[in-house]
Amino acid sequence: DIQMSQSPSSLSASAGDRVTITCRASQSISNYLNWYQQKPGKAPKVLIYDASSLQSGVSSRFSGSGSGTDFTLTISTLQPEDFATYYCQQSYSTPYTFGQGTKLEIK
Amino acid sequence: QLQLQESGPGLVKPSETLSLTCTVSGGSISAGGYYWAWIRQSPGKGLEWIGNIYHGGSTYYNPSLKSRLTISVDTSNNHFSLNLTSVTAADAAVYYCARLDLHSSSWYFDSWGQGTLVSVSS
């Protein structure tokens, strides 16, 4: 199985900050990498697919980059509604696997 | 707008079979370019992909669950189902059904149900 590792596990930031979350795959996955946002009690919601493509309807303050084994999700200017948990997920091969999550909290 | 809704018992006894159904509305489960998936989330294991099914019936299962797992599809009623046998406490989780979009290089889960909490206890 491909292991997905995110850092940091948690992050405190303020509205207006720029934040970056990192995801590392245990082997090369090309650009087969997706990012999700999950709020408490809700299902995950896709933000980014193909490592850097913005899902329709998602704010442009979210961006993704990377290829191979190292990927980043950047939120350019944090809004109050962005405080949530973020997950990366690889679809390079089954079993599809997710990172352990990064909880973004208000400072 | 596509909606997915999980249904099934919230409590299953150890060693018994967990059965869940996902009803799809606002779109056809027979639409090309999508798989239909089950994913679960527990505090201990995070998000775990369980398996996918295509409307034609082809399936992909997580090897860690394959021996206990069956996913089936009913196109006439626009739903798909999960059966997991011989459950243990490790199977307690929130179970989500989701649609897997195949139109990009990196297939991704673009629509999700609200999730259903399954507990395992005698």
mmCIF file of C-alpha atoms in Angstrom:
data_model
loop_
_atom_site.group_PDB
_atom_site.id
_atom_site.type_symbol
_atom_site.label_atom_id
_atom_site.label_comp_id
_atom_site.label_asym_id
_atom_site.label_seq_id
_atom_site.Cartn_x
_atom_site.Cartn_y
_atom_site.Cartn_z
ATOM 1 C CA ASP A 1 0.000 0.000 0.000
ATOM 2 C CA ILE A 2 1.100 3.575 -0.608
ATOM 3 C CA GLN A 3 1.445 5.443 2.678
ATOM 4 C CA MET A 4 0.463 9.100 2.781
ATOM 5 C CA SER A 5 2.006 11.290 5.459
ATOM 6 C CA GLN A 6 0.876 14.824 6.226
ATOM 7 C CA SER A 7 2.604 17.548 8.167
ATOM 8 C CA PRO A 8 1.927 19.179 10.421
ATOM 9 C CA SER A 9 -0.758 17.160 12.180
ATOM 10 C CA SER A 10 -2.179 20.357 13.576
ATOM 11 C CA LEU A 11 -1.664 23.997 12.871
ATOM 12 C CA SER A 12 -2.793 27.180 14.597
ATOM 13 C CA ALA A 13 -3.257 30.234 12.464
ATOM 14 C CA SER A 14 -5.194 33.482 12.301
ATOM 15 C CA ALA A 15 -7.674 34.749 9.761
ATOM 16 C CA GLY A 16 -5.763 36.439 6.972
ATOM 17 C CA ASP A 17 -2.705 34.195 7.329
ATOM 18 C CA ARG A 18 -1.217 32.151 4.510
ATOM 19 C CA VAL A 19 -0.791 28.494 5.409
ATOM 20 C CA THR A 20 0.803 25.510 3.740
ATOM 21 C CA ILE A 21 0.154 21.840 4.446
ATOM 22 C CA THR A 22 2.482 19.161 3.170
ATOM 23 C CA CYS A 23 1.700 15.623 2.023
ATOM 24 C CA ARG A 24 4.325 13.011 1.227
ATOM 25 C CA ALA A 25 3.746 9.693 -0.512
ATOM 26 C CA SER A 26 5.800 6.594 0.261
ATOM 27 C CA GLN A 27 6.469 6.160 -3.463
ATOM 28 C CA SER A 28 6.033 8.253 -6.569
ATOM 29 C CA ILE A 29 2.389 8.853 -7.454
ATOM 30 C CA SER A 30 2.920 11.317 -10.313
ATOM 31 C CA ASN A 31 0.094 13.864 -9.927
ATOM 32 C CA TYR A 32 -2.539 11.381 -8.708
ATOM 33 C CA LEU A 33 -3.166 13.390 -5.563
ATOM 34 C CA ASN A 34 -6.323 14.984 -4.204
ATOM 35 C CA TRP A 35 -7.041 17.279 -1.278
ATOM 36 C CA TYR A 36 -10.191 17.327 0.856
ATOM 37 C CA GLN A 37 -11.573 19.570 3.567
ATOM 38 C CA GLN A 38 -13.666 18.131 6.380
ATOM 39 C CA LYS A 39 -15.620 20.036 8.991
ATOM 40 C CA PRO A 40 -16.889 18.410 12.210
ATOM 41 C CA GLY A 41 -19.836 16.100 11.622
ATOM 42 C CA LYS A 42 -19.649 16.508 7.854
ATOM 43 C CA ALA A 43 -18.333 14.452 4.966
ATOM 44 C CA PRO A 44 -15.084 15.451 3.307
ATOM 45 C CA LYS A 45 -15.308 17.845 0.388
ATOM 46 C CA VAL A 46 -12.863 17.786 -2.502
ATOM 47 C CA LEU A 47 -10.841 20.960 -3.010
ATOM 48 C CA ILE A 48 -8.048 19.996 -5.385
ATOM 49 C CA TYR A 49 -7.599 17.063 -7.791
ATOM 50 C CA ASP A 50 -4.718 16.115 -10.084
ATOM 51 C CA ALA A 51 -2.472 17.739 -7.446
ATOM 52 C CA SER A 52 -3.170 21.260 -8.675
ATOM 53 C CA SER A 53 -6.603 21.487 -10.338
ATOM 54 C CA LEU A 54 -9.206 23.463 -8.429
ATOM 55 C CA GLN A 55 -12.560 21.709 -8.077
ATOM 56 C CA SER A 56 -15.469 23.675 -9.501
ATOM 57 C CA GLY A 57 -17.010 25.982 -6.943
ATOM 58 C CA VAL A 58 -14.003 25.988 -4.621
ATOM 59 C CA SER A 59 -12.455 29.320 -3.678
ATOM 60 C CA SER A 60 -9.315 30.325 -5.574
ATOM 61 C CA ARG A 61 -7.536 30.996 -2.276
ATOM 62 C CA PHE A 62 -6.927 27.216 -2.263
ATOM 63 C CA SER A 63 -4.102 25.970 -4.430
ATOM 64 C CA GLY A 64 -2.139 22.768 -4.753
ATOM 65 C CA SER A 65 1.239 21.873 -6.133
ATOM 66 C CA GLY A 66 3.681 19.020 -6.364
ATOM 67 C CA SER A 67 4.410 15.849 -8.240
ATOM 68 C CA GLY A 68 6.072 12.558 -7.515
ATOM 69 C CA THR A 69 6.192 12.155 -3.752
ATOM 70 C CA ASP A 70 5.874 15.680 -2.340
ATOM 71 C CA PHE A 71 2.783 17.839 -2.462
ATOM 72 C CA THR A 72 1.490 21.000 -0.831
ATOM 73 C CA LEU A 73 -1.876 22.600 -0.215
ATOM 74 C CA THR A 74 -1.770 26.349 0.287
ATOM 75 C CA ILE A 75 -4.523 28.593 1.567
ATOM 76 C CA SER A 76 -3.570 32.102 0.561
ATOM 77 C CA THR A 77 -5.661 34.194 2.965
ATOM 78 C CA LEU A 78 -7.385 32.251 5.706
ATOM 79 C CA GLN A 79 -11.067 32.883 6.148
ATOM 80 C CA PRO A 80 -13.057 31.867 9.252
ATOM 81 C CA GLU A 81 -14.768 29.090 7.299
ATOM 82 C CA ASP A 82 -11.407 27.500 6.418
ATOM 83 C CA PHE A 83 -10.775 26.210 9.933
ATOM 84 C CA ALA A 84 -11.240 22.497 9.402
ATOM 85 C CA THR A 85 -9.273 19.298 8.893
ATOM 86 C CA TYR A 86 -7.523 18.694 5.585
ATOM 87 C CA TYR A 87 -6.666 15.344 4.039
ATOM 88 C CA CYS A 88 -4.625 14.291 1.062
ATOM 89 C CA GLN A 89 -5.538 11.127 -0.873
ATOM 90 C CA GLN A 90 -3.737 9.194 -3.574
ATOM 91 C CA SER A 91 -5.482 7.529 -6.483
ATOM 92 C CA TYR A 92 -2.346 6.204 -8.169
ATOM 93 C CA SER A 93 -3.139 2.657 -7.135
ATOM 94 C CA THR A 94 -5.584 0.709 -5.040
ATOM 95 C CA PRO A 95 -6.051 0.590 -2.166
ATOM 96 C CA TYR A 96 -6.612 4.330 -2.328
ATOM 97 C CA THR A 97 -5.139 5.835 0.815
ATOM 98 C CA PHE A 98 -5.525 9.042 2.755
ATOM 99 C CA GLY A 99 -3.173 11.046 4.890
ATOM 100 C CA GLN A 100 -3.839 11.180 8.619
ATOM 101 C CA GLY A 101 -5.151 14.738 8.372
ATOM 102 C CA THR A 102 -4.055 18.220 9.342
ATOM 103 C CA LYS A 103 -6.297 20.057 11.775
ATOM 104 C CA LEU A 104 -6.275 23.777 11.159
ATOM 105 C CA GLU A 105 -7.267 25.672 14.269
ATOM 106 C CA ILE A 106 -7.829 29.286 15.103
ATOM 107 C CA LYS A 107 -4.949 30.903 16.967
ATOM 108 C CA GLN B 1 -27.994 18.045 -7.699
ATOM 109 C CA LEU B 2 -26.587 14.632 -6.926
ATOM 110 C CA GLN B 3 -27.339 13.329 -3.456
ATOM 111 C CA LEU B 4 -26.218 10.143 -1.758
ATOM 112 C CA GLN B 5 -27.851 8.776 1.374
ATOM 113 C CA GLU B 6 -26.623 5.883 3.486
ATOM 114 C CA SER B 7 -29.071 3.669 5.336
ATOM 115 C CA GLY B 8 -28.773 0.668 7.569
ATOM 116 C CA PRO B 9 -28.562 -0.380 11.211
ATOM 117 C CA GLY B 10 -26.495 1.745 13.528
ATOM 118 C CA LEU B 11 -25.646 -1.189 15.781
ATOM 119 C CA VAL B 12 -24.285 -4.571 14.759
ATOM 120 C CA LYS B 13 -23.319 -7.465 17.029
ATOM 121 C CA PRO B 14 -19.810 -8.884 16.867
ATOM 122 C CA SER B 15 -19.430 -11.713 14.331
ATOM 123 C CA GLU B 16 -22.567 -10.631 12.481
ATOM 124 C CA THR B 17 -22.888 -8.981 9.069
ATOM 125 C CA LEU B 18 -22.981 -5.258 8.503
ATOM 126 C CA SER B 19 -25.297 -4.271 5.639
ATOM 127 C CA LEU B 20 -25.584 -0.739 4.332
ATOM 128 C CA THR B 21 -27.288 0.752 1.302
ATOM 129 C CA CYS B 22 -26.524 3.987 -0.498
ATOM 130 C CA THR B 23 -29.414 5.505 -2.411
ATOM 131 C CA VAL B 24 -28.472 7.886 -5.193
ATOM 132 C CA SER B 25 -30.819 10.689 -6.230
ATOM 133 C CA GLY B 26 -30.498 13.554 -8.652
ATOM 134 C CA GLY B 27 -28.494 11.434 -11.062
ATOM 135 C CA SER B 28 -28.257 7.957 -12.485
ATOM 136 C CA ILE B 29 -25.997 5.329 -10.988
ATOM 137 C CA SER B 30 -25.635 4.050 -14.554
ATOM 138 C CA ALA B 31 -23.983 7.243 -15.750
ATOM 139 C CA GLY B 32 -20.661 6.514 -17.368
ATOM 140 C CA GLY B 33 -17.421 7.789 -15.952
ATOM 141 C CA TYR B 34 -18.063 7.107 -12.307
ATOM 142 C CA TYR B 35 -17.453 4.416 -9.768
ATOM 143 C CA TRP B 36 -19.522 4.181 -6.609
ATOM 144 C CA ALA B 37 -17.564 3.799 -3.413
ATOM 145 C CA TRP B 38 -17.658 3.059 0.271
ATOM 146 C CA ILE B 39 -15.262 4.800 2.659
ATOM 147 C CA ARG B 40 -15.170 4.635 6.425
ATOM 148 C CA GLN B 41 -13.716 6.840 9.113
ATOM 149 C CA SER B 42 -12.770 5.885 12.620
ATOM 150 C CA PRO B 43 -10.731 7.718 15.239
ATOM 151 C CA GLY B 44 -8.126 4.989 15.197
ATOM 152 C CA LYS B 45 -7.659 4.447 11.469
ATOM 153 C CA GLY B 46 -8.713 7.747 9.923
ATOM 154 C CA LEU B 47 -10.244 7.649 6.464
ATOM 155 C CA GLU B 48 -10.148 4.194 4.896
ATOM 156 C CA TRP B 49 -11.247 3.322 1.379
ATOM 157 C CA ILE B 50 -13.364 0.155 1.442
ATOM 158 C CA GLY B 51 -14.119 -0.475 -2.214
ATOM 159 C CA ASN B 52 -15.730 0.643 -5.482
ATOM 160 C CA ILE B 53 -18.302 -0.715 -7.880
ATOM 161 C CA TYR B 54 -19.158 0.259 -11.446
ATOM 162 C CA HIS B 55 -22.732 0.194 -12.669
ATOM 163 C CA GLY B 56 -21.855 -2.864 -14.727
ATOM 164 C CA GLY B 57 -20.885 -4.673 -11.552
ATOM 165 C CA SER B 58 -17.095 -4.670 -11.673
ATOM 166 C CA THR B 59 -15.585 -4.161 -8.243
ATOM 167 C CA TYR B 60 -12.359 -3.155 -6.559
ATOM 168 C CA TYR B 61 -11.924 -4.009 -2.889
ATOM 169 C CA ASN B 62 -9.437 -3.017 -0.245
ATOM 170 C CA PRO B 63 -7.324 -6.169 0.245
ATOM 171 C CA SER B 64 -7.519 -5.710 4.012
ATOM 172 C CA LEU B 65 -11.292 -6.281 3.846
ATOM 173 C CA LYS B 66 -11.672 -8.345 0.697
ATOM 174 C CA SER B 67 -12.299 -11.690 2.380
ATOM 175 C CA ARG B 68 -15.291 -10.268 4.284
ATOM 176 C CA LEU B 69 -16.617 -7.744 1.787
ATOM 177 C CA THR B 70 -19.243 -7.688 -0.918
ATOM 178 C CA ILE B 71 -20.335 -4.553 -2.764
ATOM 179 C CA SER B 72 -23.286 -4.824 -5.120
ATOM 180 C CA VAL B 73 -25.269 -2.459 -7.317
ATOM 181 C CA ASP B 74 -28.963 -2.261 -8.186
ATOM 182 C CA THR B 75 -29.289 -0.007 -11.216
ATOM 183 C CA SER B 76 -33.061 -0.346 -11.432
ATOM 184 C CA ASN B 77 -33.436 1.181 -7.959
ATOM 185 C CA ASN B 78 -30.414 3.471 -8.251
ATOM 186 C CA HIS B 79 -28.614 2.198 -5.207
ATOM 187 C CA PHE B 80 -25.585 0.210 -4.209
ATOM 188 C CA SER B 81 -24.859 -1.784 -1.111
ATOM 189 C CA LEU B 82 -22.146 -2.999 1.205
ATOM 190 C CA ASN B 83 -22.049 -6.274 3.114
ATOM 191 C CA LEU B 84 -19.242 -6.835 5.587
ATOM 192 C CA THR B 85 -19.255 -10.152 7.385
ATOM 193 C CA SER B 86 -17.837 -11.218 10.748
ATOM 194 C CA VAL B 87 -17.581 -7.701 12.128
ATOM 195 C CA THR B 88 -15.493 -6.828 15.153
ATOM 196 C CA ALA B 89 -15.018 -3.694 17.198
ATOM 197 C CA ALA B 90 -12.420 -2.617 14.646
ATOM 198 C CA ASP B 91 -15.221 -2.179 12.088
ATOM 199 C CA ALA B 92 -16.979 0.483 14.141
ATOM 200 C CA ALA B 93 -16.810 3.715 12.183
ATOM 201 C CA VAL B 94 -18.727 6.330 10.273
ATOM 202 C CA TYR B 95 -19.452 4.783 6.886
ATOM 203 C CA TYR B 96 -19.715 7.048 3.855
ATOM 204 C CA CYS B 97 -20.850 6.286 0.354
ATOM 205 C CA ALA B 98 -19.348 8.430 -2.354
ATOM 206 C CA ARG B 99 -19.020 8.867 -6.095
ATOM 207 C CA LEU B 100 -15.580 8.421 -7.627
ATOM 208 C CA ASP B 101 -15.092 10.704 -10.613
ATOM 209 C CA LEU B 102 -13.048 9.093 -13.378
ATOM 210 C CA HIS B 103 -12.879 12.111 -15.710
ATOM 211 C CA SER B 104 -9.495 13.387 -14.565
ATOM 212 C CA SER B 105 -6.089 11.763 -14.273
ATOM 213 C CA SER B 106 -6.442 11.501 -10.517
ATOM 214 C CA TRP B 107 -9.766 9.926 -9.747
ATOM 215 C CA TYR B 108 -11.383 11.657 -6.802
ATOM 216 C CA PHE B 109 -14.449 11.396 -4.594
ATOM 217 C CA ASP B 110 -16.576 14.286 -5.755
ATOM 218 C CA SER B 111 -19.857 13.627 -3.964
ATOM 219 C CA TRP B 112 -20.401 12.078 -0.556
ATOM 220 C CA GLY B 113 -23.284 10.953 1.585
ATOM 221 C CA GLN B 114 -23.670 12.453 5.030
ATOM 222 C CA GLY B 115 -22.293 9.322 6.654
ATOM 223 C CA THR B 116 -23.828 6.790 9.005
ATOM 224 C CA LEU B 117 -22.359 5.782 12.349
ATOM 225 C CA VAL B 118 -22.018 2.057 12.874
ATOM 226 C CA SER B 119 -21.262 0.691 16.310
ATOM 227 C CA VAL B 120 -20.302 -2.912 17.045
ATOM 228 C CA SER B 121 -21.460 -4.268 20.376
ATOM 229 C CA SER B 122 -23.321 -7.211 21.851
#
